[in-house]
Structure formats: structure tokens, C-alpha cells
């Protein structure tokens, strides 16, 4: 029996895949299998993975039409035979050759169904573990079991290994979102496990700097909002107040990012309205651990940018996509007032005069 199955979804990562595979195959844990799922790559990623598979029998190479990372990971989990499974993104790598061996050994000694270490960012050749407050769960300072209801973190799931039979017994597969699918999976697994075993060592290096949010499509933004909404519901049902606050805080940050992209004409307006609805229908608690950077009722920051956005939005889009939520009504009023102002200004510039 294999000790650990490493599942790697692959999609257009020819620049980084070799480094990723080298770091996995160099692991001191010899009884591993590496399941590479090529998710319809159109660059040389598939060829690179196939070449590695011909040289190392531990690699299982699978091809599928492009169906998204969640489908690829789920297929990998179904094919896996290891006692534990690890998930690796094809542009990342393990920090040492003993990472998987240490995780497996600690998991077995503690009889833990989930075991993980500290997360790290890899930026311009440097590994960093310095994070702002909202990423408090990325690092551990001591070894031992951690109760999830006391931890309530949502990111960095990929630095953990998971007992395969535990996942299959509870039918824990990735939800079919194109973005933000991993926090939903992670939280569901943690709630069922109730606790996990933590070690302070870095167990994952996440490559930063090549991701481009401007390339996201409308479905990516929409799926992210749906996933956040699902997590808010989970947090409410389980009285996980910190997780609730944290998710709402992340949603407010995402709304600002998306707002700037809409302003620049890079992203469509409807996903921004979806985020506004989420923020409007999930009020922050009075004593929130993560107070929203933009407090209700969404004052001048949104208004000033929306004046500029309105110049890029057709009247039909504004009319059909602003939904009946509080913030939607604010959007509508602002855009209508600005449209009237532009009409009045145009009439005056032509000598029409008059007052609206």
C-alpha cells in the first residue's frame, strides 16, 4: 500500500511544472504515488508530465477535457490508493525533501486524520511567512492537536495531508466551483474531523506573483461569491463567529478589487452586484473580530467610483442587473442621478439651459 498519494491538477503551467514534480519526486517518503491530471492544457504541460511519467513509475498520468481544477482533484482522489492524500498545485513545491515523510510520520503517531504545518509564500526566490492579521492561521508556533472550533481558519488547505478513507467515507470531494472551491472543502473536512495535528515547520511553498485577477471571467467571480455565501451559511449553522467575520471581511476586500476592475472596463458589472448582495444580506456582527474595511451603509468610496463606472455601463445593463437589495437600490439611485446630471450638462453645453 502506498503511504501518500500526491494529487496534482495540471493546466497551462509549463514554466513551473518541472520544479513542482522534482520537489515531489525527491521526497524521502519512498512509498508515494503522484497522480497528474492534465485538465486540457494547451501548452506543453501535458508533454512535460508524460515525459516524467515515462521515467518514474510512481507517476500516474491522466488526461481530461478542461473541466476545472475541482473535477481534476476529485478524479485524482478517486484514483488514489495511498493511506493519506496530499494536494499540490502544479506551480508550487515542497520546501524540503522530508516534508511528506514528516507529515505522514506525525499523522500516524498522533492517529490524526488531518495533519499539516505552516504555509509560506515564494516571492522572487524568497520564502516568506510574514502575513497580516487576517492570515493568522498560516503558521503554527507549537506542535500538537488543534480544535477547529477554536481555530476557525479557512486558507492554506494544501499544506495538510488527509486520511483517504476519511475523505471517502464522508464523501468529501471538492465542490464544483471554478474559484474558492478549496476553502469550502477545507472547512467541511475540518468540521467533520473536529481537530487536526499541527507542526510548526513549513510544509508548502506557494508561488506568488504570476496570478492575474484581471484574467478572471464572470463565472470565476460568480463562483467565488457562491462559495463565500456557502461558507457564511456553514459558519452561521455551527456558530463559528470568527470564520463568519473573516469570510465577510474577505468578501469586502474582493468587492473593492472587483470594483476597480469594473471601473477599468476589465470585469463585468453583474458579479459586483452579486458581491454587494452578499454583503448586504450578511450583516457584520457589532463586535466583529475582522471589522469590514468599508462599514455600512457603504458610503463615499463606492459612490465616487460608481460615478466613473456608470460611464462604461449601458443603461440596459444598469436597468436589468441591479437587484432589489439595499446596496442595489443605492447603486440605482446614484447611477440615475448621474445620468440626469450628464443629460443636464449636455443640454447646457448646447445652449439648451433649463433646470431638471
Tab-separated table of C-alpha atoms in Angstrom:
chain	number	residue	atom	x	y	z
A	1	UNK	CA	0.000	0.000	0.000
A	2	UNK	CA	1.190	3.495	-0.815
A	3	UNK	CA	1.656	5.790	2.148
A	4	UNK	CA	0.805	9.084	0.428
A	5	UNK	CA	-0.883	9.892	-2.877
A	6	UNK	CA	0.016	13.345	-4.204
A	7	UNK	CA	-2.713	14.726	-6.478
A	8	UNK	CA	-1.633	17.416	-8.963
A	9	UNK	CA	-4.156	19.082	-11.304
A	10	UNK	CA	-2.340	20.495	-14.331
A	11	UNK	CA	-3.443	23.352	-16.566
A	12	UNK	CA	-1.053	25.502	-18.659
A	13	UNK	CA	1.860	25.613	-16.214
A	14	UNK	CA	4.777	24.712	-18.476
A	15	UNK	CA	7.043	27.280	-16.778
A	16	UNK	CA	6.715	25.742	-13.308
A	17	UNK	CA	5.677	22.100	-13.652
A	18	UNK	CA	9.168	20.577	-13.750
A	19	UNK	CA	10.162	22.276	-10.490
A	20	UNK	CA	6.934	21.093	-8.887
A	21	UNK	CA	7.389	17.474	-9.986
A	22	UNK	CA	11.054	17.455	-8.987
A	23	UNK	CA	10.154	18.556	-5.464
A	24	UNK	CA	7.526	15.805	-5.148
A	25	UNK	CA	9.658	13.012	-6.601
A	26	UNK	CA	12.588	13.990	-4.373
A	27	UNK	CA	10.589	13.271	-1.216
A	28	UNK	CA	12.241	10.865	1.209
A	29	UNK	CA	8.903	9.136	1.679
A	30	UNK	CA	9.552	6.457	-0.931
A	31	UNK	CA	6.122	4.785	-0.980
A	32	UNK	CA	4.273	7.583	-2.743
A	33	UNK	CA	2.279	7.845	-5.917
A	34	UNK	CA	1.909	11.035	-7.911
A	35	UNK	CA	-1.373	11.429	-9.789
A	36	UNK	CA	-1.111	14.087	-12.507
A	37	UNK	CA	-4.444	15.134	-14.013
A	38	UNK	CA	-3.932	17.148	-17.187
A	39	UNK	CA	-7.047	19.328	-17.333
A	40	UNK	CA	-6.959	20.107	-21.057
A	41	UNK	CA	-3.724	22.109	-21.117
A	42	UNK	CA	-2.975	23.782	-24.460
A	43	UNK	CA	0.710	24.440	-23.737
A	44	UNK	CA	3.462	21.840	-23.238
A	45	UNK	CA	2.384	20.922	-19.687
A	46	UNK	CA	0.930	17.588	-20.761
A	47	UNK	CA	4.073	16.647	-22.655
A	48	UNK	CA	6.252	17.526	-19.654
A	49	UNK	CA	4.129	15.393	-17.306
A	50	UNK	CA	4.143	12.475	-19.740
A	51	UNK	CA	7.934	12.624	-20.039
A	52	UNK	CA	8.245	12.475	-16.260
A	53	UNK	CA	5.797	9.543	-16.158
A	54	UNK	CA	7.902	7.520	-18.597
A	55	UNK	CA	10.953	7.966	-16.344
A	56	UNK	CA	9.301	7.374	-12.948
A	57	UNK	CA	6.761	4.629	-12.353
A	58	UNK	CA	5.377	6.429	-9.318
A	59	UNK	CA	3.627	8.890	-11.638
A	60	UNK	CA	0.126	8.141	-12.886
A	61	UNK	CA	-0.750	10.391	-15.828
A	62	UNK	CA	-4.406	11.097	-16.652
A	63	UNK	CA	-5.876	13.376	-19.315
A	64	UNK	CA	-9.283	15.003	-19.395
A	65	UNK	CA	-11.007	17.775	-21.295
A	66	UNK	CA	-10.852	21.102	-19.497
A	67	UNK	CA	-13.395	20.776	-16.682
A	68	UNK	CA	-11.766	22.791	-13.920
A	69	UNK	CA	-9.466	22.154	-11.004
A	70	UNK	CA	-12.175	20.712	-8.737
A	71	UNK	CA	-13.099	17.981	-11.223
A	72	UNK	CA	-9.417	17.168	-11.715
A	73	UNK	CA	-8.747	16.858	-7.985
A	74	UNK	CA	-11.845	14.744	-7.464
A	75	UNK	CA	-10.759	12.395	-10.226
A	76	UNK	CA	-7.349	12.162	-8.609
A	77	UNK	CA	-8.918	11.299	-5.247
A	78	UNK	CA	-10.965	8.539	-6.872
A	79	UNK	CA	-7.799	7.092	-8.442
A	80	UNK	CA	-5.652	7.395	-5.304
A	81	UNK	CA	-4.553	4.355	-3.317
A	82	UNK	CA	-2.434	5.953	-0.587
A	83	UNK	CA	-3.246	5.820	3.098
A	84	UNK	CA	-3.140	9.635	3.059
A	85	UNK	CA	-3.600	12.082	0.201
A	86	UNK	CA	-1.820	15.360	-0.402
A	87	UNK	CA	-2.883	18.016	-2.877
A	88	UNK	CA	-0.266	20.008	-4.755
A	89	UNK	CA	-0.791	22.834	-7.253
A	90	UNK	CA	1.479	22.496	-10.312
A	91	UNK	CA	3.143	25.901	-9.874
A	92	UNK	CA	4.131	25.281	-6.231
A	93	UNK	CA	6.596	22.962	-4.474
A	94	UNK	CA	7.619	21.342	-1.201
A	95	UNK	CA	10.223	23.193	0.883
A	96	UNK	CA	12.347	20.135	1.766
A	97	UNK	CA	12.831	16.519	0.709
A	98	UNK	CA	11.451	15.341	4.070
A	99	UNK	CA	8.146	17.266	4.064
A	100	UNK	CA	5.814	14.367	3.217
A	101	UNK	CA	7.709	11.902	5.401
A	102	UNK	CA	7.406	14.211	8.407
A	103	UNK	CA	3.717	14.858	7.822
A	104	UNK	CA	2.971	11.163	7.425
A	105	UNK	CA	5.012	10.166	10.484
A	106	UNK	CA	3.356	12.788	12.684
A	107	UNK	CA	-0.113	11.874	11.423
A	108	UNK	CA	0.443	8.190	12.168
A	109	UNK	CA	1.956	8.808	15.596
A	110	UNK	CA	-0.960	11.044	16.581
A	111	UNK	CA	-3.586	8.917	14.802
A	112	UNK	CA	-4.762	12.111	13.099
A	113	UNK	CA	-6.989	12.154	10.024
A	114	UNK	CA	-5.659	15.622	9.089
A	115	UNK	CA	-2.107	16.801	9.682
A	116	UNK	CA	-0.368	19.926	8.442
A	117	UNK	CA	2.307	22.528	9.005
A	118	UNK	CA	2.952	26.177	8.294
A	119	UNK	CA	2.244	27.846	4.964
A	120	UNK	CA	4.709	30.049	3.081
A	121	UNK	CA	4.779	32.374	0.094
A	122	UNK	CA	7.513	32.077	-2.501
A	123	UNK	CA	8.208	35.568	-3.869
A	124	UNK	CA	11.087	36.324	-6.244
A	125	UNK	CA	13.176	33.457	-4.944
A	126	UNK	CA	12.475	34.147	-1.264
A	127	UNK	CA	10.302	32.117	1.116
A	128	UNK	CA	8.196	34.327	3.390
A	129	UNK	CA	5.972	33.538	6.380
A	130	UNK	CA	5.087	37.142	7.252
A	131	UNK	CA	1.332	37.732	6.966
A	132	UNK	CA	-1.251	40.338	8.007
A	133	UNK	CA	-3.683	39.645	10.842
A	134	UNK	CA	-6.392	38.054	8.704
A	135	UNK	CA	-3.966	35.239	7.788
A	136	UNK	CA	-3.327	34.314	11.429
A	137	UNK	CA	-3.768	30.597	10.705
A	138	UNK	CA	-1.000	30.304	8.126
A	139	UNK	CA	1.676	29.453	10.687
A	140	UNK	CA	1.912	27.364	13.836
A	141	UNK	CA	4.235	28.068	16.765
A	142	UNK	CA	3.901	24.739	18.542
A	143	UNK	CA	3.169	21.110	17.793
A	144	UNK	CA	0.007	19.335	18.818
A	145	UNK	CA	-3.700	18.904	18.219
A	146	UNK	CA	-5.788	21.969	17.403
A	147	UNK	CA	-9.577	22.042	17.774
A	148	UNK	CA	-11.132	23.534	14.672
A	149	UNK	CA	-13.917	25.329	16.539
A	150	UNK	CA	-11.209	27.295	18.340
A	151	UNK	CA	-9.064	27.880	15.226
A	152	UNK	CA	-11.725	28.666	12.569
A	153	UNK	CA	-9.315	29.403	9.725
A	154	UNK	CA	-10.103	28.951	6.031
A	155	UNK	CA	-6.967	29.205	3.853
A	156	UNK	CA	-3.869	27.114	3.193
A	157	UNK	CA	-5.611	23.724	2.962
A	158	UNK	CA	-2.939	22.428	0.632
A	159	UNK	CA	-0.248	22.226	3.340
A	160	UNK	CA	-2.139	19.382	5.034
A	161	UNK	CA	-2.415	15.682	4.315
A	162	UNK	CA	-5.778	13.936	4.676
A	163	UNK	CA	-6.603	10.334	5.502
A	164	UNK	CA	-8.018	8.986	2.256
A	165	UNK	CA	-10.627	6.672	3.815
A	166	UNK	CA	-11.820	9.557	5.999
A	167	UNK	CA	-12.471	11.672	2.907
A	168	UNK	CA	-14.170	8.864	1.001
A	169	UNK	CA	-16.264	7.733	3.962
A	170	UNK	CA	-17.687	11.220	4.347
A	171	UNK	CA	-17.892	11.808	0.572
A	172	UNK	CA	-15.621	14.820	0.925
A	173	UNK	CA	-14.933	15.931	-2.621
A	174	UNK	CA	-14.219	19.386	-3.961
A	175	UNK	CA	-17.349	21.448	-4.760
A	176	UNK	CA	-17.561	22.249	-8.450
A	177	UNK	CA	-16.718	25.928	-8.250
A	178	UNK	CA	-14.140	27.431	-10.589
A	179	UNK	CA	-12.771	29.611	-7.762
A	180	UNK	CA	-12.761	29.408	-3.952
A	181	UNK	CA	-13.605	25.723	-4.044
A	182	UNK	CA	-10.745	24.844	-1.690
A	183	UNK	CA	-11.861	26.812	1.423
A	184	UNK	CA	-15.288	25.130	1.232
A	185	UNK	CA	-13.693	21.677	1.064
A	186	UNK	CA	-11.194	22.542	3.802
A	187	UNK	CA	-13.801	23.822	6.247
A	188	UNK	CA	-16.110	20.856	5.663
A	189	UNK	CA	-13.239	18.414	6.251
A	190	UNK	CA	-12.151	20.233	9.404
A	191	UNK	CA	-15.668	20.284	10.837
A	192	UNK	CA	-16.024	16.535	10.346
A	193	UNK	CA	-12.562	15.815	11.756
A	194	UNK	CA	-13.183	18.268	14.640
A	195	UNK	CA	-9.425	18.648	15.171
A	196	UNK	CA	-6.121	18.324	13.307
A	197	UNK	CA	-2.473	17.777	14.196
A	198	UNK	CA	-0.211	20.788	13.595
A	199	UNK	CA	3.565	21.093	13.297
A	200	UNK	CA	5.439	24.420	13.153
A	201	UNK	CA	7.616	23.506	10.143
A	202	UNK	CA	6.820	24.932	6.711
A	203	UNK	CA	5.147	22.209	4.668
A	204	UNK	CA	4.220	24.106	1.496
A	205	UNK	CA	5.676	26.826	-0.743
A	206	UNK	CA	3.053	28.847	-2.624
A	207	UNK	CA	4.339	30.707	-5.647
A	208	UNK	CA	3.194	34.346	-5.689
A	209	UNK	CA	3.323	36.948	-8.436
A	210	UNK	CA	2.212	35.254	-11.648
A	211	UNK	CA	-1.524	35.127	-10.912
A	212	UNK	CA	-3.584	37.789	-12.688
A	213	UNK	CA	-7.040	38.548	-11.324
A	214	UNK	CA	-7.764	40.686	-14.376
A	215	UNK	CA	-7.974	37.460	-16.408
A	216	UNK	CA	-10.836	36.097	-14.336
A	217	UNK	CA	-14.090	35.563	-16.210
A	218	UNK	CA	-17.539	36.430	-14.883
A	219	UNK	CA	-18.092	32.797	-13.797
A	220	UNK	CA	-14.922	32.893	-11.683
A	221	UNK	CA	-16.183	35.902	-9.734
A	222	UNK	CA	-19.679	34.440	-9.505
A	223	UNK	CA	-18.428	31.079	-8.218
A	224	UNK	CA	-16.236	32.796	-5.641
A	225	UNK	CA	-19.251	34.688	-4.305
A	226	UNK	CA	-21.341	31.488	-4.202
A	227	UNK	CA	-18.573	29.720	-2.295
A	228	UNK	CA	-18.285	32.601	0.187
A	229	UNK	CA	-22.034	32.531	0.668
A	230	UNK	CA	-21.863	28.786	1.380
A	231	UNK	CA	-19.140	29.330	3.976
A	232	UNK	CA	-21.150	32.087	5.661
A	233	UNK	CA	-24.065	29.654	5.938
A	234	UNK	CA	-21.801	26.956	7.363
A	235	UNK	CA	-20.299	29.408	9.864
A	236	UNK	CA	-23.754	30.535	10.964
A	237	UNK	CA	-25.014	26.967	11.373
A	238	UNK	CA	-22.010	25.970	13.521
A	239	UNK	CA	-21.693	29.226	15.492
A	240	UNK	CA	-18.231	29.862	14.054
A	241	UNK	CA	-18.209	33.608	14.607
A	242	UNK	CA	-14.557	34.163	13.735
A	243	UNK	CA	-14.938	32.280	10.456
A	244	UNK	CA	-18.067	34.304	9.689
A	245	UNK	CA	-16.299	37.605	10.346
A	246	UNK	CA	-13.258	36.508	8.372
A	247	UNK	CA	-15.295	35.452	5.336
A	248	UNK	CA	-17.294	38.666	5.340
A	249	UNK	CA	-14.055	40.631	5.613
A	250	UNK	CA	-12.611	38.731	2.643
A	251	UNK	CA	-15.789	39.455	0.660
A	252	UNK	CA	-15.456	43.184	1.328
A	253	UNK	CA	-11.841	43.131	0.110
A	254	UNK	CA	-12.873	41.207	-3.005
A	255	UNK	CA	-15.611	43.749	-3.702
A	256	UNK	CA	-13.027	46.519	-3.721
A	257	UNK	CA	-10.778	44.561	-6.089
A	258	UNK	CA	-13.652	43.795	-8.423
A	259	UNK	CA	-14.907	47.368	-8.264
A	260	UNK	CA	-11.577	48.660	-9.538
A	261	UNK	CA	-11.589	46.095	-12.374
A	262	UNK	CA	-15.121	47.090	-13.362
A	263	UNK	CA	-14.059	50.723	-13.300
A	264	UNK	CA	-11.226	49.919	-15.711
A	265	UNK	CA	-13.603	48.051	-18.020
A	266	UNK	CA	-11.849	44.726	-17.379
A	267	UNK	CA	-14.578	42.933	-15.416
A	268	UNK	CA	-18.382	42.878	-15.891
A	269	UNK	CA	-20.794	44.579	-13.506
A	270	UNK	CA	-23.175	41.698	-12.537
A	271	UNK	CA	-20.603	39.820	-10.371
A	272	UNK	CA	-20.056	43.052	-8.434
A	273	UNK	CA	-23.789	43.238	-7.777
A	274	UNK	CA	-23.701	39.633	-6.542
A	275	UNK	CA	-20.966	40.551	-4.078
A	276	UNK	CA	-22.965	43.597	-2.996
A	277	UNK	CA	-25.975	41.360	-2.350
A	278	UNK	CA	-23.844	39.009	-0.262
A	279	UNK	CA	-22.529	41.889	1.847
A	280	UNK	CA	-26.000	43.370	2.155
A	281	UNK	CA	-27.685	40.139	3.263
A	282	UNK	CA	-24.990	39.068	5.728
A	283	UNK	CA	-24.555	41.889	8.242
A	284	UNK	CA	-21.345	42.060	10.247
A	285	UNK	CA	-21.605	41.487	13.981
A	286	UNK	CA	-21.240	44.546	16.189
A	287	UNK	CA	-18.096	43.238	17.899
A	288	UNK	CA	-16.556	41.666	14.814
A	289	UNK	CA	-13.040	40.248	15.044
A	290	UNK	CA	-12.495	41.487	11.486
A	291	UNK	CA	-14.384	44.785	11.057
A	292	UNK	CA	-15.204	45.499	7.451
A	293	UNK	CA	-12.860	47.985	5.850
A	294	UNK	CA	-15.962	49.643	4.385
A	295	UNK	CA	-18.665	49.915	7.027
A	296	UNK	CA	-22.348	50.039	6.193
A	297	UNK	CA	-24.169	51.786	4.633
A	298	UNK	CA	-21.371	51.771	2.075
A	299	UNK	CA	-20.616	55.498	1.859
A	300	UNK	CA	-18.471	57.662	-0.390
A	301	UNK	CA	-15.906	55.076	-1.544
A	302	UNK	CA	-18.467	53.145	-3.586
A	303	UNK	CA	-20.323	56.253	-4.673
A	304	UNK	CA	-17.302	58.043	-6.121
A	305	UNK	CA	-16.180	55.023	-8.122
A	306	UNK	CA	-19.691	54.244	-9.307
A	307	UNK	CA	-19.915	57.667	-10.938
A	308	UNK	CA	-16.971	56.620	-13.085
A	309	UNK	CA	-18.255	53.088	-13.635
A	310	UNK	CA	-21.560	54.408	-14.923
A	311	UNK	CA	-19.810	55.899	-17.930
A	312	UNK	CA	-18.816	52.389	-19.009
A	313	UNK	CA	-22.187	50.736	-18.359
A	314	UNK	CA	-25.027	50.653	-20.850
A	315	UNK	CA	-28.380	51.809	-19.486
A	316	UNK	CA	-29.879	48.366	-20.208
A	317	UNK	CA	-27.255	46.663	-18.033
A	318	UNK	CA	-27.943	49.041	-15.186
A	319	UNK	CA	-31.692	48.554	-15.549
A	320	UNK	CA	-31.663	44.755	-15.688
A	321	UNK	CA	-28.870	43.783	-13.309
A	322	UNK	CA	-29.317	45.942	-10.232
A	323	UNK	CA	-31.228	43.716	-7.867
A	324	UNK	CA	-33.552	44.559	-5.042
A	325	UNK	CA	-31.093	44.686	-2.173
A	326	UNK	CA	-30.259	47.751	-0.127
A	327	UNK	CA	-26.947	48.345	-1.855
A	328	UNK	CA	-28.539	47.672	-5.232
A	329	UNK	CA	-31.031	50.464	-4.599
A	330	UNK	CA	-28.162	52.767	-3.637
A	331	UNK	CA	-26.373	51.836	-6.888
A	332	UNK	CA	-29.527	52.517	-8.886
A	333	UNK	CA	-30.131	55.909	-7.288
A	334	UNK	CA	-26.549	57.024	-7.792
A	335	UNK	CA	-26.452	55.956	-11.438
A	336	UNK	CA	-29.829	57.517	-12.191
A	337	UNK	CA	-28.792	60.797	-10.590
A	338	UNK	CA	-25.545	60.817	-12.503
A	339	UNK	CA	-27.327	60.057	-15.781
A	340	UNK	CA	-29.647	63.012	-15.170
A	341	UNK	CA	-26.655	65.193	-14.374
A	342	UNK	CA	-24.915	64.227	-17.618
A	343	UNK	CA	-28.104	64.898	-19.569
A	344	UNK	CA	-28.496	68.324	-17.936
A	345	UNK	CA	-24.817	69.128	-18.578
A	346	UNK	CA	-25.114	68.121	-22.234
A	347	UNK	CA	-28.198	70.310	-22.734
A	348	UNK	CA	-26.451	73.296	-21.168
A	349	UNK	CA	-23.343	72.827	-23.276
A	350	UNK	CA	-25.586	73.023	-26.339
A	351	UNK	CA	-27.272	76.152	-25.034
A	352	UNK	CA	-30.467	74.395	-24.024
A	353	UNK	CA	-30.423	75.779	-20.487
A	354	UNK	CA	-33.214	74.945	-18.100
A	355	UNK	CA	-33.362	73.130	-14.830
A	356	UNK	CA	-34.070	69.425	-14.287
